[in-house]
Amino acid sequence: EQLSKAYGVESHISLSEADGMRGLIAIKDLSEGEECLVVPGGVCLFCDRTGVVRGLRGQTELSWEQAGDLRIPIDDENCLKGLTWDVRLALALHDSLADPSIGGQFWDLYGRLLPAPHDMTVPLCMPLELLAEIQHERVAARAQEQKLRLTNL
């Protein structure tokens, strides 16, 4: 909350849990058309469908080597290999959290609020044995597809 206020984020919503479900709820009465969340562009990372990323102050050497200049559109060859806009946005997020000179102070502070990698994961990062324990064939299949796509980059 302090981080949001310090960087001009205005929020009238809260993450809540009720009846075993999570969601966003309004924390005050809102008038029709009133904004419930305002995030200044200066603390955002943007990526359009062409793969152009905005919001970084640079790139790490690793992402430069793997994806090239994130400020220019994806060429057909990289797109066919799977280096699509979503992967480039993930690289931008990684870079912004990895180096304060790239992401700035906001992303450095925000990164400290995130759970440690060993405390949380997504299906994409699970080994096959754990993926089977999800007991959801579609999620497991999509995770495997994503792993294959990223492996081929």
PDB file of C-alpha atoms in Angstrom:
ATOM      1  CA  GLU A   1       0.000   0.000   0.000  1.00  0.00           C
ATOM      2  CA  GLN A   2       2.833   2.425   0.837  1.00  0.00           C
ATOM      3  CA  LEU A   3       4.545   1.581  -2.448  1.00  0.00           C
ATOM      4  CA  SER A   4       1.342   2.307  -4.360  1.00  0.00           C
ATOM      5  CA  LYS A   5       0.881   5.673  -2.683  1.00  0.00           C
ATOM      6  CA  ALA A   6       4.533   6.631  -3.172  1.00  0.00           C
ATOM      7  CA  TYR A   7       4.247   6.062  -6.934  1.00  0.00           C
ATOM      8  CA  GLY A   8       0.819   7.584  -7.498  1.00  0.00           C
ATOM      9  CA  VAL A   9      -1.249   4.422  -7.823  1.00  0.00           C
ATOM     10  CA  GLU A  10      -4.841   5.111  -6.814  1.00  0.00           C
ATOM     11  CA  SER A  11      -6.878   2.077  -5.893  1.00  0.00           C
ATOM     12  CA  HIS A  12     -10.416   1.666  -4.695  1.00  0.00           C
ATOM     13  CA  ILE A  13     -10.289  -2.126  -4.947  1.00  0.00           C
ATOM     14  CA  SER A  14      -8.879  -4.903  -2.813  1.00  0.00           C
ATOM     15  CA  LEU A  15      -8.031  -8.546  -3.353  1.00  0.00           C
ATOM     16  CA  SER A  16     -10.446 -10.522  -1.225  1.00  0.00           C
ATOM     17  CA  GLU A  17     -11.393 -14.100  -0.507  1.00  0.00           C
ATOM     18  CA  ALA A  18     -14.905 -15.308   0.183  1.00  0.00           C
ATOM     19  CA  ASP A  19     -16.563 -18.701  -0.065  1.00  0.00           C
ATOM     20  CA  GLY A  20     -13.278 -20.240  -1.243  1.00  0.00           C
ATOM     21  CA  MET A  21     -12.970 -17.842  -4.168  1.00  0.00           C
ATOM     22  CA  ARG A  22     -10.581 -14.951  -4.714  1.00  0.00           C
ATOM     23  CA  GLY A  23     -11.438 -11.757  -6.502  1.00  0.00           C
ATOM     24  CA  LEU A  24     -11.356  -7.996  -6.549  1.00  0.00           C
ATOM     25  CA  ILE A  25     -13.924  -6.035  -4.593  1.00  0.00           C
ATOM     26  CA  ALA A  26     -14.611  -2.323  -4.341  1.00  0.00           C
ATOM     27  CA  ILE A  27     -13.533  -0.919  -0.980  1.00  0.00           C
ATOM     28  CA  LYS A  28     -15.776   2.139  -1.351  1.00  0.00           C
ATOM     29  CA  ASP A  29     -18.951   2.990  -3.188  1.00  0.00           C
ATOM     30  CA  LEU A  30     -18.107   3.918  -6.772  1.00  0.00           C
ATOM     31  CA  SER A  31     -20.140   6.156  -9.029  1.00  0.00           C
ATOM     32  CA  GLU A  32     -20.878   5.047 -12.568  1.00  0.00           C
ATOM     33  CA  GLY A  33     -17.797   5.742 -14.686  1.00  0.00           C
ATOM     34  CA  GLU A  34     -15.537   6.379 -11.672  1.00  0.00           C
ATOM     35  CA  GLU A  35     -12.108   4.822 -12.017  1.00  0.00           C
ATOM     36  CA  CYS A  36     -11.487   1.982  -9.589  1.00  0.00           C
ATOM     37  CA  LEU A  37      -7.752   1.701 -10.325  1.00  0.00           C
ATOM     38  CA  VAL A  38      -5.328   4.262 -11.736  1.00  0.00           C
ATOM     39  CA  VAL A  39      -1.734   3.231 -12.431  1.00  0.00           C
ATOM     40  CA  PRO A  40       0.681   5.845 -13.815  1.00  0.00           C
ATOM     41  CA  GLY A  41       2.384   4.740 -17.029  1.00  0.00           C
ATOM     42  CA  GLY A  42       5.787   5.400 -15.461  1.00  0.00           C
ATOM     43  CA  VAL A  43       5.458   2.297 -13.295  1.00  0.00           C
ATOM     44  CA  CYS A  44       4.168   0.026 -16.058  1.00  0.00           C
ATOM     45  CA  LEU A  45       5.738  -2.290 -18.572  1.00  0.00           C
ATOM     46  CA  PHE A  46       3.960  -2.341 -21.924  1.00  0.00           C
ATOM     47  CA  CYS A  47       4.233  -4.746 -24.822  1.00  0.00           C
ATOM     48  CA  ASP A  48       2.094  -4.615 -27.922  1.00  0.00           C
ATOM     49  CA  ARG A  49       1.313  -7.511 -30.263  1.00  0.00           C
ATOM     50  CA  THR A  50       4.336  -6.648 -32.419  1.00  0.00           C
ATOM     51  CA  GLY A  51       6.557  -7.364 -29.416  1.00  0.00           C
ATOM     52  CA  VAL A  52       7.697  -3.788 -28.828  1.00  0.00           C
ATOM     53  CA  VAL A  53       8.363  -3.314 -25.102  1.00  0.00           C
ATOM     54  CA  ARG A  54       8.170   0.062 -23.372  1.00  0.00           C
ATOM     55  CA  GLY A  55       8.904   0.967 -19.765  1.00  0.00           C
ATOM     56  CA  LEU A  56      12.453  -0.362 -19.372  1.00  0.00           C
ATOM     57  CA  ARG A  57      15.595   1.725 -19.057  1.00  0.00           C
ATOM     58  CA  GLY A  58      17.676  -0.951 -20.782  1.00  0.00           C
ATOM     59  CA  GLN A  59      18.101  -4.723 -20.882  1.00  0.00           C
ATOM     60  CA  THR A  60      20.251  -7.329 -19.211  1.00  0.00           C
ATOM     61  CA  GLU A  61      22.900  -8.943 -21.373  1.00  0.00           C
ATOM     62  CA  LEU A  62      21.072 -12.268 -21.100  1.00  0.00           C
ATOM     63  CA  SER A  63      17.797 -10.978 -22.527  1.00  0.00           C
ATOM     64  CA  TRP A  64      19.682  -9.038 -25.217  1.00  0.00           C
ATOM     65  CA  GLU A  65      21.457 -12.248 -26.281  1.00  0.00           C
ATOM     66  CA  GLN A  66      18.275 -14.332 -26.198  1.00  0.00           C
ATOM     67  CA  ALA A  67      15.701 -11.912 -27.615  1.00  0.00           C
ATOM     68  CA  GLY A  68      17.558  -9.011 -29.173  1.00  0.00           C
ATOM     69  CA  ASP A  69      16.448  -5.429 -28.701  1.00  0.00           C
ATOM     70  CA  LEU A  70      13.055  -5.500 -26.968  1.00  0.00           C
ATOM     71  CA  ARG A  71      12.300  -2.001 -28.283  1.00  0.00           C
ATOM     72  CA  ILE A  72      11.912  -3.178 -31.873  1.00  0.00           C
ATOM     73  CA  PRO A  73       9.187  -5.435 -33.344  1.00  0.00           C
ATOM     74  CA  ILE A  74       9.643  -9.195 -33.467  1.00  0.00           C
ATOM     75  CA  ASP A  75      10.843 -10.469 -36.814  1.00  0.00           C
ATOM     76  CA  ASP A  76       9.094 -13.416 -38.475  1.00  0.00           C
ATOM     77  CA  GLU A  77      11.914 -15.853 -37.700  1.00  0.00           C
ATOM     78  CA  ASN A  78      11.806 -15.204 -33.942  1.00  0.00           C
ATOM     79  CA  CYS A  79       8.023 -15.209 -33.916  1.00  0.00           C
ATOM     80  CA  LEU A  80       7.947 -18.645 -35.563  1.00  0.00           C
ATOM     81  CA  LYS A  81      10.424 -19.885 -32.927  1.00  0.00           C
ATOM     82  CA  GLY A  82       7.994 -18.790 -30.198  1.00  0.00           C
ATOM     83  CA  LEU A  83       9.582 -15.518 -29.138  1.00  0.00           C
ATOM     84  CA  THR A  84       6.198 -13.809 -29.114  1.00  0.00           C
ATOM     85  CA  TRP A  85       5.047 -10.649 -27.331  1.00  0.00           C
ATOM     86  CA  ASP A  86       4.185 -12.519 -24.113  1.00  0.00           C
ATOM     87  CA  VAL A  87       7.677 -14.004 -23.835  1.00  0.00           C
ATOM     88  CA  ARG A  88       9.225 -10.591 -24.487  1.00  0.00           C
ATOM     89  CA  LEU A  89       7.036  -9.040 -21.790  1.00  0.00           C
ATOM     90  CA  ALA A  90       8.137 -11.769 -19.368  1.00  0.00           C
ATOM     91  CA  LEU A  91      11.763 -10.980 -20.236  1.00  0.00           C
ATOM     92  CA  ALA A  92      11.093  -7.289 -19.602  1.00  0.00           C
ATOM     93  CA  LEU A  93       9.599  -8.112 -16.205  1.00  0.00           C
ATOM     94  CA  HIS A  94      12.588 -10.297 -15.391  1.00  0.00           C
ATOM     95  CA  ASP A  95      14.995  -7.547 -16.421  1.00  0.00           C
ATOM     96  CA  SER A  96      13.138  -4.892 -14.430  1.00  0.00           C
ATOM     97  CA  LEU A  97      13.324  -7.041 -11.292  1.00  0.00           C
ATOM     98  CA  ALA A  98      16.896  -8.242 -11.882  1.00  0.00           C
ATOM     99  CA  ASP A  99      18.614  -4.871 -12.130  1.00  0.00           C
ATOM    100  CA  PRO A 100      17.467  -1.607 -10.495  1.00  0.00           C
ATOM    101  CA  SER A 101      19.316   0.399 -13.147  1.00  0.00           C
ATOM    102  CA  ILE A 102      16.994  -1.177 -15.735  1.00  0.00           C
ATOM    103  CA  GLY A 103      13.665  -1.302 -13.933  1.00  0.00           C
ATOM    104  CA  GLY A 104      14.112   1.611 -11.571  1.00  0.00           C
ATOM    105  CA  GLN A 105      13.390   1.936  -7.885  1.00  0.00           C
ATOM    106  CA  PHE A 106       9.704   1.013  -8.175  1.00  0.00           C
ATOM    107  CA  TRP A 107      10.432  -2.428  -9.656  1.00  0.00           C
ATOM    108  CA  ASP A 108      13.289  -2.982  -7.205  1.00  0.00           C
ATOM    109  CA  LEU A 109      10.951  -2.335  -4.266  1.00  0.00           C
ATOM    110  CA  TYR A 110       8.069  -4.251  -5.872  1.00  0.00           C
ATOM    111  CA  GLY A 111      10.296  -7.271  -6.442  1.00  0.00           C
ATOM    112  CA  ARG A 112      11.043  -7.434  -2.733  1.00  0.00           C
ATOM    113  CA  LEU A 113       7.321  -7.906  -2.055  1.00  0.00           C
ATOM    114  CA  LEU A 114       7.049 -10.985  -4.270  1.00  0.00           C
ATOM    115  CA  PRO A 115       7.328 -14.490  -2.827  1.00  0.00           C
ATOM    116  CA  ALA A 116      10.652 -16.244  -3.258  1.00  0.00           C
ATOM    117  CA  PRO A 117      10.726 -18.607  -6.274  1.00  0.00           C
ATOM    118  CA  HIS A 118      10.892 -21.681  -4.038  1.00  0.00           C
ATOM    119  CA  ASP A 119       7.742 -20.528  -2.195  1.00  0.00           C
ATOM    120  CA  MET A 120       5.537 -20.379  -5.264  1.00  0.00           C
ATOM    121  CA  THR A 121       5.405 -21.751  -8.758  1.00  0.00           C
ATOM    122  CA  VAL A 122       3.207 -22.037 -11.811  1.00  0.00           C
ATOM    123  CA  PRO A 123       2.415 -25.215 -13.763  1.00  0.00           C
ATOM    124  CA  LEU A 124       4.968 -24.264 -16.436  1.00  0.00           C
ATOM    125  CA  CYS A 125       7.777 -24.600 -13.866  1.00  0.00           C
ATOM    126  CA  MET A 126       6.641 -27.872 -12.301  1.00  0.00           C
ATOM    127  CA  PRO A 127       8.430 -31.149 -12.953  1.00  0.00           C
ATOM    128  CA  LEU A 128       6.330 -33.801 -14.702  1.00  0.00           C
ATOM    129  CA  GLU A 129       5.724 -35.739 -11.468  1.00  0.00           C
ATOM    130  CA  LEU A 130       4.149 -32.702  -9.765  1.00  0.00           C
ATOM    131  CA  LEU A 131       2.313 -31.611 -12.893  1.00  0.00           C
ATOM    132  CA  ALA A 132       0.416 -34.904 -12.839  1.00  0.00           C
ATOM    133  CA  GLU A 133      -0.728 -34.154  -9.274  1.00  0.00           C
ATOM    134  CA  ILE A 134      -2.677 -31.096 -10.434  1.00  0.00           C
ATOM    135  CA  GLN A 135      -5.206 -33.572 -11.861  1.00  0.00           C
ATOM    136  CA  HIS A 136      -6.246 -31.173 -14.588  1.00  0.00           C
ATOM    137  CA  GLU A 137      -5.405 -32.511 -18.034  1.00  0.00           C
ATOM    138  CA  ARG A 138      -5.848 -29.214 -19.885  1.00  0.00           C
ATOM    139  CA  VAL A 139      -3.598 -27.261 -17.496  1.00  0.00           C
ATOM    140  CA  ALA A 140      -0.956 -29.987 -17.618  1.00  0.00           C
ATOM    141  CA  ALA A 141      -1.081 -30.118 -21.428  1.00  0.00           C
ATOM    142  CA  ARG A 142      -0.814 -26.321 -21.748  1.00  0.00           C
ATOM    143  CA  ALA A 143       2.124 -26.281 -19.318  1.00  0.00           C
ATOM    144  CA  GLN A 144       3.890 -28.908 -21.407  1.00  0.00           C
ATOM    145  CA  GLU A 145       3.201 -26.938 -24.614  1.00  0.00           C
ATOM    146  CA  GLN A 146       4.619 -23.796 -23.039  1.00  0.00           C
ATOM    147  CA  LYS A 147       7.708 -25.658 -21.803  1.00  0.00           C
ATOM    148  CA  LEU A 148       8.314 -26.988 -25.309  1.00  0.00           C
ATOM    149  CA  ARG A 149       7.819 -23.557 -26.856  1.00  0.00           C
ATOM    150  CA  LEU A 150      10.298 -21.942 -24.460  1.00  0.00           C
ATOM    151  CA  THR A 151      12.793 -24.784 -24.808  1.00  0.00           C
ATOM    152  CA  ASN A 152      12.887 -24.219 -28.562  1.00  0.00           C
ATOM    153  CA  LEU A 153      13.736 -20.510 -28.341  1.00  0.00           C
TER     154      LEU A 153
END
